[in-house]
Amino acid sequence: MPCTFYAQPYDITATGFYFETAEDFTIKAAVLRNEAGQPVEEFELQFIDGDAIDAALADALGLYQNTIALVIAALEGWDTDQKTRAILAIGECSCAFDLGTDRPDDLDVDVYYLDSLRDLAIEFVAEGIMGEIPDTLERYFDYDALARDLGVDYSETIVAGQRLIYRCA
């Protein structure tokens, strides 16, 4: 489903417009005039409608006239995991990201689609990251203590309604 945006002119005597593609924005912006017949040059771009993950990505990337084509391409071309990684890297980890040259797969962010650090602790133990724990001792393992320790390097957040655990590397 394509996203819908709105271009709000900074010129208060001009009326803004809705658009879904970069080409649509370019065409409508080129012909827009204010009350005095002068061309309108600057707009505030707003995300109006689309999936929650797309709204979060648009917010993280920022909507600007000079990058709107790249943002729309990212919204249409990236999968959910790539969008999530970019949102976390840019918004939570404060990583620099250039839409023109960088790729979301190159971002060094570990993402776990889990509800809590305790769930991450359980997963790490099940994967053997803590070494081999015999079944007879596993019931005594303190997952809450491990979760607190993991909280030093890992954080919890919600992206587009999805709880996540992440680590900025």
Coordinates of N, CA, C and O in Angstrom, one line a residue:
M1 N 0.8 -1.2 0.0 CA 0.0 0.0 0.0 C 0.9 1.2 0.0 O 1.8 1.4 0.9
P2 N 0.7 2.1 -0.9 CA 1.5 3.3 -1.0 C 1.2 4.3 0.2 O 0.1 4.3 0.7
C3 N 2.2 5.0 0.6 CA 2.0 6.0 1.7 C 1.5 7.3 1.1 O 1.7 7.6 0.0
T4 N 0.7 8.0 2.0 CA 0.2 9.3 1.6 C 1.0 10.4 2.4 O 1.1 10.3 3.6
F5 N 1.4 11.4 1.7 CA 2.1 12.6 2.3 C 1.3 13.9 2.0 O 0.5 13.9 1.1
Y6 N 1.7 14.9 2.8 CA 1.1 16.2 2.5 C 2.2 17.2 2.5 O 3.1 17.2 3.3
A7 N 2.2 18.1 1.5 CA 3.1 19.2 1.3 C 2.5 20.5 1.8 O 1.6 21.0 1.1
Q8 N 2.9 21.0 2.9 CA 2.3 22.2 3.5 C 3.3 23.3 3.1 O 4.4 23.4 3.6
P9 N 2.8 24.3 2.3 CA 3.7 25.4 1.9 C 4.0 26.3 3.2 O 3.2 26.5 4.0
Y10 N 5.3 26.8 3.2 CA 5.6 27.8 4.2 C 4.9 29.1 3.9 O 4.7 29.9 4.8
D11 N 4.6 29.3 2.7 CA 3.9 30.5 2.2 C 2.4 30.3 2.6 O 1.7 29.5 2.1
I12 N 1.9 31.1 3.5 CA 0.6 31.0 4.1 C -0.5 31.4 3.1 O -1.7 31.1 3.3
T13 N -0.1 32.0 1.9 CA -1.1 32.3 0.9 C -1.3 31.2 -0.1 O -2.0 31.4 -1.1
A14 N -0.6 30.1 0.1 CA -0.7 29.0 -0.9 C -1.4 27.8 -0.2 O -1.3 27.6 1.0
T15 N -2.0 27.0 -0.9 CA -2.7 25.8 -0.4 C -1.8 24.5 -0.7 O -1.4 24.4 -1.9
G16 N -1.6 23.7 0.3 CA -0.8 22.5 0.1 C -1.6 21.4 -0.7 O -2.7 21.6 -1.2
F17 N -0.9 20.3 -0.8 CA -1.4 19.2 -1.6 C -1.0 17.8 -1.0 O 0.1 17.7 -0.4
Y18 N -1.8 16.8 -1.4 CA -1.4 15.4 -1.0 C -0.7 14.8 -2.2 O -0.9 15.2 -3.3
F19 N 0.2 13.9 -1.8 CA 1.0 13.1 -2.9 C 1.4 11.8 -2.4 O 1.4 11.6 -1.2
E20 N 1.7 10.9 -3.3 CA 2.1 9.5 -2.9 C 3.4 9.1 -3.5 O 4.1 8.2 -3.1
T21 N 3.9 9.8 -4.6 CA 5.1 9.5 -5.2 C 6.0 10.8 -5.3 O 5.5 11.9 -5.2
A22 N 7.3 10.6 -5.5 CA 8.2 11.7 -5.7 C 7.9 12.5 -6.9 O 7.9 13.7 -6.9
E23 N 7.5 11.8 -8.0 CA 7.1 12.5 -9.2 C 5.9 13.3 -9.0 O 5.8 14.5 -9.5
D24 N 4.9 12.8 -8.3 CA 3.7 13.5 -8.0 C 4.0 14.8 -7.2 O 3.5 15.9 -7.5
F25 N 4.9 14.7 -6.3 CA 5.3 15.9 -5.5 C 6.0 16.9 -6.4 O 5.6 18.1 -6.4
T26 N 6.9 16.5 -7.2 CA 7.6 17.4 -8.1 C 6.7 18.1 -9.1 O 6.8 19.3 -9.2
I27 N 5.8 17.4 -9.7 CA 4.8 18.0 -10.6 C 3.9 19.0 -9.9 O 3.7 20.1 -10.4
K28 N 3.3 18.6 -8.8 CA 2.4 19.5 -8.1 C 3.1 20.7 -7.5 O 2.6 21.8 -7.5
A29 N 4.3 20.5 -7.0 CA 5.1 21.6 -6.4 C 5.5 22.6 -7.5 O 5.5 23.9 -7.3
A30 N 5.8 22.1 -8.7 CA 6.3 23.0 -9.8 C 5.2 24.0 -10.3 O 5.5 25.1 -10.7
V31 N 3.9 23.5 -10.2 CA 2.8 24.4 -10.7 C 2.1 25.2 -9.6 O 1.3 26.0 -9.9
L32 N 2.5 25.0 -8.3 CA 1.8 25.6 -7.2 C 2.2 27.1 -7.2 O 3.4 27.4 -7.3
R33 N 1.2 28.0 -7.0 CA 1.4 29.4 -6.9 C 0.7 30.0 -5.7 O -0.3 29.4 -5.3
N34 N 1.3 31.0 -5.2 CA 0.6 31.7 -4.0 C -0.4 32.7 -4.6 O -0.6 32.8 -5.8
E35 N -1.1 33.5 -3.7 CA -2.1 34.4 -4.1 C -1.6 35.5 -5.1 O -2.3 36.0 -5.9
A36 N -0.3 35.8 -5.0 CA 0.3 36.8 -5.9 C 0.8 36.2 -7.2 O 1.4 37.0 -8.0
G37 N 0.6 34.9 -7.4 CA 1.0 34.3 -8.6 C 2.5 33.9 -8.6 O 3.0 33.4 -9.7
Q38 N 3.1 34.0 -7.5 CA 4.6 33.6 -7.4 C 4.7 32.1 -7.1 O 3.8 31.5 -6.4
P39 N 5.7 31.5 -7.6 CA 5.9 30.0 -7.3 C 6.2 29.8 -5.8 O 6.8 30.6 -5.2
V40 N 5.7 28.7 -5.3 CA 6.0 28.3 -3.9 C 7.2 27.4 -4.0 O 7.2 26.4 -4.7
E41 N 8.2 27.7 -3.1 CA 9.4 27.0 -3.2 C 9.7 26.1 -2.0 O 10.4 25.1 -2.1
E42 N 9.2 26.4 -0.8 CA 9.5 25.6 0.3 C 8.2 25.0 1.0 O 7.2 25.7 1.1
F43 N 8.4 23.7 1.4 CA 7.3 23.0 2.0 C 7.7 22.3 3.2 O 8.9 21.8 3.3
E44 N 6.8 22.1 4.1 CA 6.9 21.2 5.2 C 6.3 19.9 4.8 O 5.1 19.9 4.4
L45 N 7.0 18.8 4.8 CA 6.4 17.5 4.3 C 6.0 16.7 5.5 O 6.7 16.6 6.5
Q46 N 4.8 16.1 5.4 CA 4.2 15.4 6.5 C 3.7 14.0 6.0 O 3.2 13.8 5.0
F47 N 4.0 13.0 6.9 CA 3.5 11.6 6.6 C 2.0 11.6 7.1 O 1.7 11.9 8.2
I48 N 1.1 11.2 6.2 CA -0.3 11.3 6.5 C -0.9 9.9 6.8 O -1.6 9.7 7.7
D49 N -0.6 8.9 5.9 CA -1.2 7.6 6.0 C -0.3 6.6 5.4 O 0.4 6.8 4.4
G50 N -0.3 5.4 6.1 CA 0.5 4.3 5.7 C 0.7 3.4 6.9 O 0.1 3.6 8.0
D51 N 1.4 2.3 6.7 CA 1.7 1.4 7.8 C 2.5 2.1 8.9 O 3.2 3.0 8.7
A52 N 2.3 1.6 10.1 CA 3.0 2.2 11.3 C 4.5 2.1 11.2 O 5.2 3.0 11.6
I53 N 5.0 1.0 10.6 CA 6.5 0.9 10.4 C 7.0 2.0 9.5 O 8.0 2.5 9.6
D54 N 6.2 2.3 8.4 CA 6.5 3.3 7.5 C 6.5 4.7 8.1 O 7.4 5.5 7.8
A55 N 5.5 4.9 9.0 CA 5.5 6.2 9.7 C 6.7 6.4 10.6 O 7.3 7.5 10.6
A56 N 7.1 5.3 11.3 CA 8.3 5.4 12.1 C 9.5 5.6 11.3 O 10.4 6.4 11.8
L57 N 9.6 4.9 10.2 CA 10.8 5.1 9.4 C 10.9 6.5 8.8 O 11.9 7.2 8.8
A58 N 9.8 7.0 8.3 CA 9.7 8.4 7.8 C 10.1 9.4 8.9 O 10.9 10.4 8.6
D59 N 9.7 9.2 10.1 CA 10.1 10.0 11.2 C 11.6 10.0 11.5 O 12.2 11.0 11.7
A60 N 12.1 8.8 11.5 CA 13.5 8.6 11.7 C 14.4 9.2 10.6 O 15.4 9.9 10.9
L61 N 14.0 9.0 9.4 CA 14.8 9.5 8.3 C 14.6 11.0 8.1 O 15.5 11.7 7.6
G62 N 13.4 11.5 8.4 CA 13.1 12.9 8.2 C 12.5 13.1 6.8 O 13.0 12.5 5.9
L63 N 11.5 14.0 6.7 CA 10.9 14.2 5.4 C 11.3 15.6 4.9 O 10.9 16.6 5.5
Y64 N 12.2 15.7 3.9 CA 12.7 17.0 3.4 C 12.5 16.9 1.9 O 12.6 15.9 1.2
Q65 N 12.4 18.1 1.3 CA 12.2 18.2 -0.2 C 13.4 17.5 -0.9 O 13.1 16.9 -1.9
N66 N 14.6 17.7 -0.4 CA 15.7 17.1 -1.2 C 15.9 15.6 -1.0 O 16.7 15.0 -1.7
T67 N 15.2 15.0 0.0 CA 15.3 13.6 0.2 C 14.0 12.8 0.0 O 14.1 11.6 0.2
I68 N 13.0 13.5 -0.3 CA 11.7 12.8 -0.4 C 11.7 11.6 -1.3 O 11.1 10.5 -1.0
A69 N 12.4 11.7 -2.5 CA 12.4 10.6 -3.4 C 13.1 9.4 -2.8 O 12.7 8.2 -3.0
L70 N 14.2 9.6 -2.1 CA 15.0 8.5 -1.4 C 14.2 7.9 -0.3 O 14.2 6.7 -0.1
V71 N 13.4 8.7 0.5 CA 12.6 8.2 1.6 C 11.5 7.3 1.0 O 11.3 6.2 1.5
I72 N 10.8 7.8 0.0 CA 9.8 7.0 -0.6 C 10.3 5.7 -1.2 O 9.7 4.6 -1.0
A73 N 11.5 5.7 -1.8 CA 12.1 4.5 -2.3 C 12.4 3.5 -1.2 O 12.2 2.3 -1.3
A74 N 12.9 4.1 0.0 CA 13.2 3.2 1.1 C 11.9 2.6 1.7 O 11.8 1.4 2.0
L75 N 10.8 3.4 1.8 CA 9.5 2.9 2.3 C 9.0 1.8 1.4 O 8.4 0.8 1.9
E76 N 9.2 1.9 0.1 CA 8.7 0.9 -0.9 C 9.6 -0.3 -1.0 O 9.1 -1.4 -1.3
G77 N 10.9 -0.1 -0.9 CA 11.9 -1.1 -1.2 C 12.5 -1.9 -0.1 O 12.9 -3.0 -0.3
W78 N 12.4 -1.4 1.1 CA 13.0 -2.1 2.3 C 12.0 -3.0 2.9 O 10.8 -2.7 3.0
D79 N 12.5 -4.1 3.4 CA 11.6 -5.0 4.1 C 11.5 -4.5 5.6 O 12.2 -3.6 6.0
T80 N 10.6 -5.2 6.4 CA 10.3 -4.8 7.7 C 11.6 -4.8 8.6 O 11.8 -3.9 9.4
D81 N 12.4 -5.8 8.4 CA 13.7 -5.9 9.2 C 14.6 -4.7 8.9 O 15.2 -4.1 9.8
Q82 N 14.8 -4.4 7.6 CA 15.6 -3.3 7.3 C 15.1 -2.0 7.8 O 15.8 -1.1 8.3
K83 N 13.8 -1.8 7.7 CA 13.2 -0.6 8.3 C 13.4 -0.5 9.8 O 13.8 0.6 10.3
T84 N 13.2 -1.6 10.5 CA 13.4 -1.6 11.9 C 14.8 -1.3 12.3 O 15.1 -0.5 13.2
R85 N 15.8 -1.9 11.6 CA 17.2 -1.7 11.9 C 17.5 -0.2 11.7 O 18.2 0.4 12.5
A86 N 17.0 0.4 10.6 CA 17.3 1.8 10.4 C 16.6 2.7 11.5 O 17.3 3.7 12.0
I87 N 15.4 2.4 11.8 CA 14.7 3.2 12.9 C 15.5 3.1 14.2 O 15.7 4.2 14.8
L88 N 16.0 1.9 14.6 CA 16.7 1.8 15.8 C 18.1 2.5 15.7 O 18.5 3.2 16.6
A89 N 18.8 2.2 14.6 CA 20.1 2.8 14.5 C 20.1 4.3 14.5 O 20.9 5.0 15.2
I90 N 19.2 4.9 13.7 CA 19.1 6.4 13.6 C 18.5 7.0 14.9 O 19.0 7.9 15.5
G91 N 17.3 6.5 15.3 CA 16.6 7.1 16.4 C 17.0 6.7 17.8 O 17.1 7.6 18.7
E92 N 17.4 5.5 18.0 CA 17.8 5.0 19.3 C 19.3 5.1 19.6 O 19.8 5.4 20.6
C93 N 20.1 4.7 18.5 CA 21.6 4.6 18.6 C 22.3 5.9 18.2 O 23.5 6.0 18.3
S94 N 21.5 6.8 17.6 CA 22.1 8.0 17.0 C 23.2 7.8 16.0 O 24.2 8.6 15.9
C95 N 23.0 6.8 15.2 CA 24.0 6.5 14.1 C 23.7 7.5 13.0 O 22.6 7.8 12.6
A96 N 24.8 7.9 12.3 CA 24.7 8.7 11.1 C 24.3 7.8 10.0 O 24.7 6.7 9.9
F97 N 23.4 8.3 9.2 CA 22.9 7.5 8.0 C 22.6 8.4 6.9 O 21.9 9.3 7.0
D98 N 23.3 8.1 5.7 CA 23.1 8.9 4.5 C 22.2 8.0 3.6 O 22.7 7.0 3.1
L99 N 21.0 8.5 3.3 CA 20.1 7.7 2.4 C 20.7 7.5 1.1 O 20.3 6.5 0.4
G100 N 21.5 8.4 0.6 CA 22.0 8.3 -0.8 C 23.1 7.2 -0.9 O 23.3 6.6 -1.9
T101 N 23.8 6.9 0.2 CA 25.0 6.0 0.1 C 24.9 4.8 1.0 O 25.5 3.8 0.8
D102 N 24.3 5.0 2.2 CA 24.3 3.9 3.2 C 23.1 2.9 3.0 O 22.1 3.3 2.4
R103 N 23.3 1.7 3.4 CA 22.3 0.7 3.3 C 21.9 0.2 4.7 O 22.8 0.1 5.6
P104 N 20.6 -0.1 4.9 CA 20.2 -0.6 6.3 C 20.9 -1.9 6.7 O 21.1 -2.1 7.9
D105 N 21.3 -2.7 5.8 CA 21.9 -4.0 6.1 C 23.3 -3.8 6.7 O 23.9 -4.7 7.3
D106 N 23.9 -2.6 6.5 CA 25.2 -2.3 7.0 C 25.2 -1.8 8.4 O 26.3 -1.6 9.0
L107 N 24.1 -1.5 8.9 CA 24.0 -0.9 10.2 C 24.3 -2.0 11.3 O 23.8 -3.1 11.2
D108 N 25.1 -1.6 12.2 CA 25.5 -2.6 13.3 C 24.6 -2.5 14.5 O 24.9 -1.9 15.5
V109 N 23.4 -3.1 14.3 CA 22.4 -3.1 15.4 C 21.9 -4.6 15.5 O 21.5 -5.2 14.5
D110 N 21.9 -5.1 16.7 CA 21.4 -6.4 16.9 C 19.9 -6.2 17.3 O 19.6 -5.5 18.3
V111 N 19.0 -6.9 16.7 CA 17.6 -6.8 16.9 C 17.0 -8.2 17.3 O 17.2 -9.1 16.5
Y112 N 16.2 -8.2 18.4 CA 15.6 -9.4 18.8 C 14.1 -9.1 18.9 O 13.7 -8.1 19.6
Y113 N 13.3 -9.8 18.3 CA 11.8 -9.6 18.3 C 11.2 -10.4 19.5 O 10.6 -11.4 19.4
L114 N 11.6 -9.9 20.7 CA 11.2 -10.5 21.9 C 10.5 -9.4 22.8 O 10.7 -8.2 22.6
D115 N 9.8 -9.8 23.8 CA 9.0 -8.9 24.7 C 9.8 -8.3 25.8 O 9.5 -7.3 26.4
S116 N 10.9 -9.0 26.3 CA 11.6 -8.5 27.4 C 13.1 -9.0 27.4 O 13.4 -10.0 26.7
L117 N 13.9 -8.4 28.3 CA 15.2 -8.9 28.5 C 15.3 -10.3 29.1 O 16.2 -11.0 28.8
R118 N 14.3 -10.6 29.9 CA 14.2 -12.0 30.4 C 14.0 -13.0 29.3 O 14.6 -14.0 29.3
D119 N 13.2 -12.6 28.3 CA 13.0 -13.5 27.2 C 14.3 -13.7 26.4 O 14.7 -14.8 25.9
L120 N 15.1 -12.6 26.3 CA 16.4 -12.7 25.7 C 17.4 -13.6 26.5 O 18.1 -14.4 25.9
A121 N 17.3 -13.5 27.8 CA 18.1 -14.3 28.7 C 17.8 -15.8 28.4 O 18.7 -16.6 28.3
I122 N 16.5 -16.1 28.4 CA 16.1 -17.5 28.2 C 16.6 -18.0 26.8 O 17.1 -19.1 26.7
E123 N 16.5 -17.1 25.8 CA 16.9 -17.5 24.4 C 18.4 -17.7 24.4 O 18.9 -18.7 23.8
F124 N 19.2 -16.8 25.1 CA 20.6 -17.0 25.1 C 21.0 -18.3 25.8 O 21.9 -19.0 25.3
V125 N 20.4 -18.6 26.9 CA 20.7 -19.9 27.6 C 20.3 -21.1 26.7 O 21.1 -22.0 26.6
A126 N 19.2 -21.0 26.0 CA 18.7 -22.1 25.2 C 19.7 -22.3 24.0 O 19.9 -23.4 23.5
E127 N 20.3 -21.2 23.5 CA 21.2 -21.3 22.4 C 22.6 -21.7 22.8 O 23.5 -21.9 22.0
G128 N 22.8 -21.8 24.1 CA 24.1 -22.3 24.6 C 25.1 -21.2 24.8 O 26.3 -21.4 25.0
I129 N 24.7 -19.9 24.7 CA 25.7 -18.8 24.9 C 26.3 -18.8 26.3 O 27.4 -18.4 26.4
M130 N 25.6 -19.3 27.2 CA 26.1 -19.3 28.6 C 26.9 -20.6 28.9 O 27.2 -20.9 30.0
G131 N 27.1 -21.4 27.9 CA 27.7 -22.7 28.1 C 26.7 -23.8 28.3 O 25.5 -23.5 28.2
E132 N 27.1 -25.0 28.5 CA 26.2 -26.1 28.7 C 25.7 -26.1 30.1 O 26.5 -26.2 31.1
I133 N 24.4 -26.0 30.3 CA 23.8 -26.1 31.6 C 23.0 -27.3 31.6 O 22.0 -27.5 30.9
P134 N 23.3 -28.3 32.5 CA 22.6 -29.5 32.6 C 21.1 -29.3 33.0 O 20.8 -28.3 33.7
D135 N 20.3 -30.1 32.5 CA 18.8 -30.0 32.8 C 18.5 -30.0 34.3 O 17.6 -29.3 34.7
T136 N 19.3 -30.7 35.0 CA 19.1 -30.8 36.5 C 19.4 -29.5 37.2 O 18.8 -29.2 38.2
L137 N 20.2 -28.6 36.6 CA 20.5 -27.3 37.2 C 19.8 -26.2 36.5 O 19.7 -25.1 37.1
E138 N 19.2 -26.4 35.4 CA 18.5 -25.3 34.7 C 17.4 -24.7 35.5 O 17.2 -23.5 35.4
R139 N 16.7 -25.5 36.2 CA 15.6 -24.9 37.0 C 16.1 -24.0 38.1 O 15.3 -23.2 38.6
Y140 N 17.4 -24.0 38.4 CA 17.9 -23.1 39.4 C 18.6 -21.9 38.8 O 19.0 -21.0 39.5
F141 N 18.6 -21.8 37.5 CA 19.2 -20.7 36.8 C 18.4 -19.4 37.0 O 17.2 -19.4 36.9
D142 N 19.0 -18.4 37.3 CA 18.4 -17.1 37.6 C 18.3 -16.2 36.4 O 19.2 -15.4 36.1
Y143 N 17.2 -16.4 35.6 CA 17.1 -15.7 34.3 C 16.9 -14.2 34.6 O 17.3 -13.4 33.8
D144 N 16.3 -13.8 35.7 CA 16.1 -12.4 36.0 C 17.4 -11.7 36.3 O 17.6 -10.6 35.8
A145 N 18.3 -12.4 36.9 CA 19.7 -11.8 37.2 C 20.4 -11.6 35.8 O 21.0 -10.6 35.6
L146 N 20.3 -12.6 35.0 CA 21.0 -12.5 33.7 C 20.3 -11.4 32.9 O 21.0 -10.6 32.2
A147 N 19.0 -11.3 32.9 CA 18.3 -10.2 32.2 C 18.8 -8.8 32.7 O 19.0 -7.9 31.9
R148 N 19.0 -8.7 34.0 CA 19.5 -7.4 34.5 C 20.9 -7.1 34.0 O 21.3 -6.0 33.6
D149 N 21.8 -8.2 33.9 CA 23.1 -8.0 33.4 C 23.0 -7.7 31.9 O 23.8 -6.8 31.4
L150 N 22.1 -8.3 31.2 CA 22.0 -8.0 29.7 C 21.6 -6.5 29.5 O 21.9 -5.9 28.5
G151 N 20.8 -6.0 30.5 CA 20.4 -4.6 30.4 C 21.5 -3.6 30.3 O 21.2 -2.4 30.0
V152 N 22.7 -4.0 30.6 CA 23.8 -3.1 30.5 C 24.1 -2.8 29.0 O 24.4 -1.7 28.6
D153 N 24.0 -3.8 28.2 CA 24.3 -3.7 26.7 C 23.1 -3.6 25.8 O 23.1 -3.1 24.7
Y154 N 22.0 -4.2 26.3 CA 20.7 -4.3 25.5 C 19.7 -3.4 26.1 O 19.6 -3.1 27.3
S155 N 18.8 -2.9 25.2 CA 17.7 -2.0 25.6 C 16.4 -2.6 25.0 O 16.4 -3.3 24.0
E156 N 15.3 -2.1 25.7 CA 13.9 -2.5 25.2 C 13.3 -1.3 24.6 O 13.5 -0.2 25.1
T157 N 12.5 -1.5 23.6 CA 11.7 -0.4 23.0 C 10.5 -0.9 22.2 O 10.4 -2.1 22.1
I158 N 9.7 0.0 21.7 CA 8.6 -0.4 20.9 C 8.7 0.4 19.6 O 8.9 1.6 19.6
V159 N 8.7 -0.4 18.5 CA 8.7 0.2 17.1 C 7.5 -0.2 16.4 O 7.3 -1.4 16.2
A160 N 6.7 0.7 16.0 CA 5.4 0.4 15.3 C 4.6 -0.6 16.0 O 4.0 -1.5 15.4
G161 N 4.5 -0.5 17.3 CA 3.6 -1.4 18.1 C 4.3 -2.7 18.4 O 3.7 -3.6 19.1
Q162 N 5.5 -3.0 18.0 CA 6.2 -4.2 18.2 C 7.3 -4.0 19.3 O 8.1 -3.2 19.1
R163 N 7.2 -4.8 20.3 CA 8.2 -4.8 21.4 C 9.5 -5.4 20.8 O 9.4 -6.5 20.2
L164 N 10.6 -4.8 21.1 CA 11.9 -5.2 20.6 C 13.0 -5.1 21.7 O 12.9 -4.2 22.5
I165 N 14.0 -6.0 21.6 CA 15.2 -5.8 22.3 C 16.3 -5.5 21.3 O 16.3 -6.2 20.2
Y166 N 17.2 -4.6 21.6 CA 18.2 -4.2 20.6 C 19.5 -3.9 21.3 O 19.5 -3.6 22.5
R167 N 20.6 -3.9 20.6 CA 21.9 -3.5 21.0 C 22.6 -2.8 19.9 O 22.7 -3.3 18.8
C168 N 23.1 -1.6 20.2 CA 23.9 -0.8 19.3 C 25.3 -1.3 19.4 O 25.9 -1.2 20.5
A169 N 25.9 -1.8 18.4 CA 27.2 -2.3 18.4 C 28.3 -1.2 18.0 O 28.0 -0.2 17.5

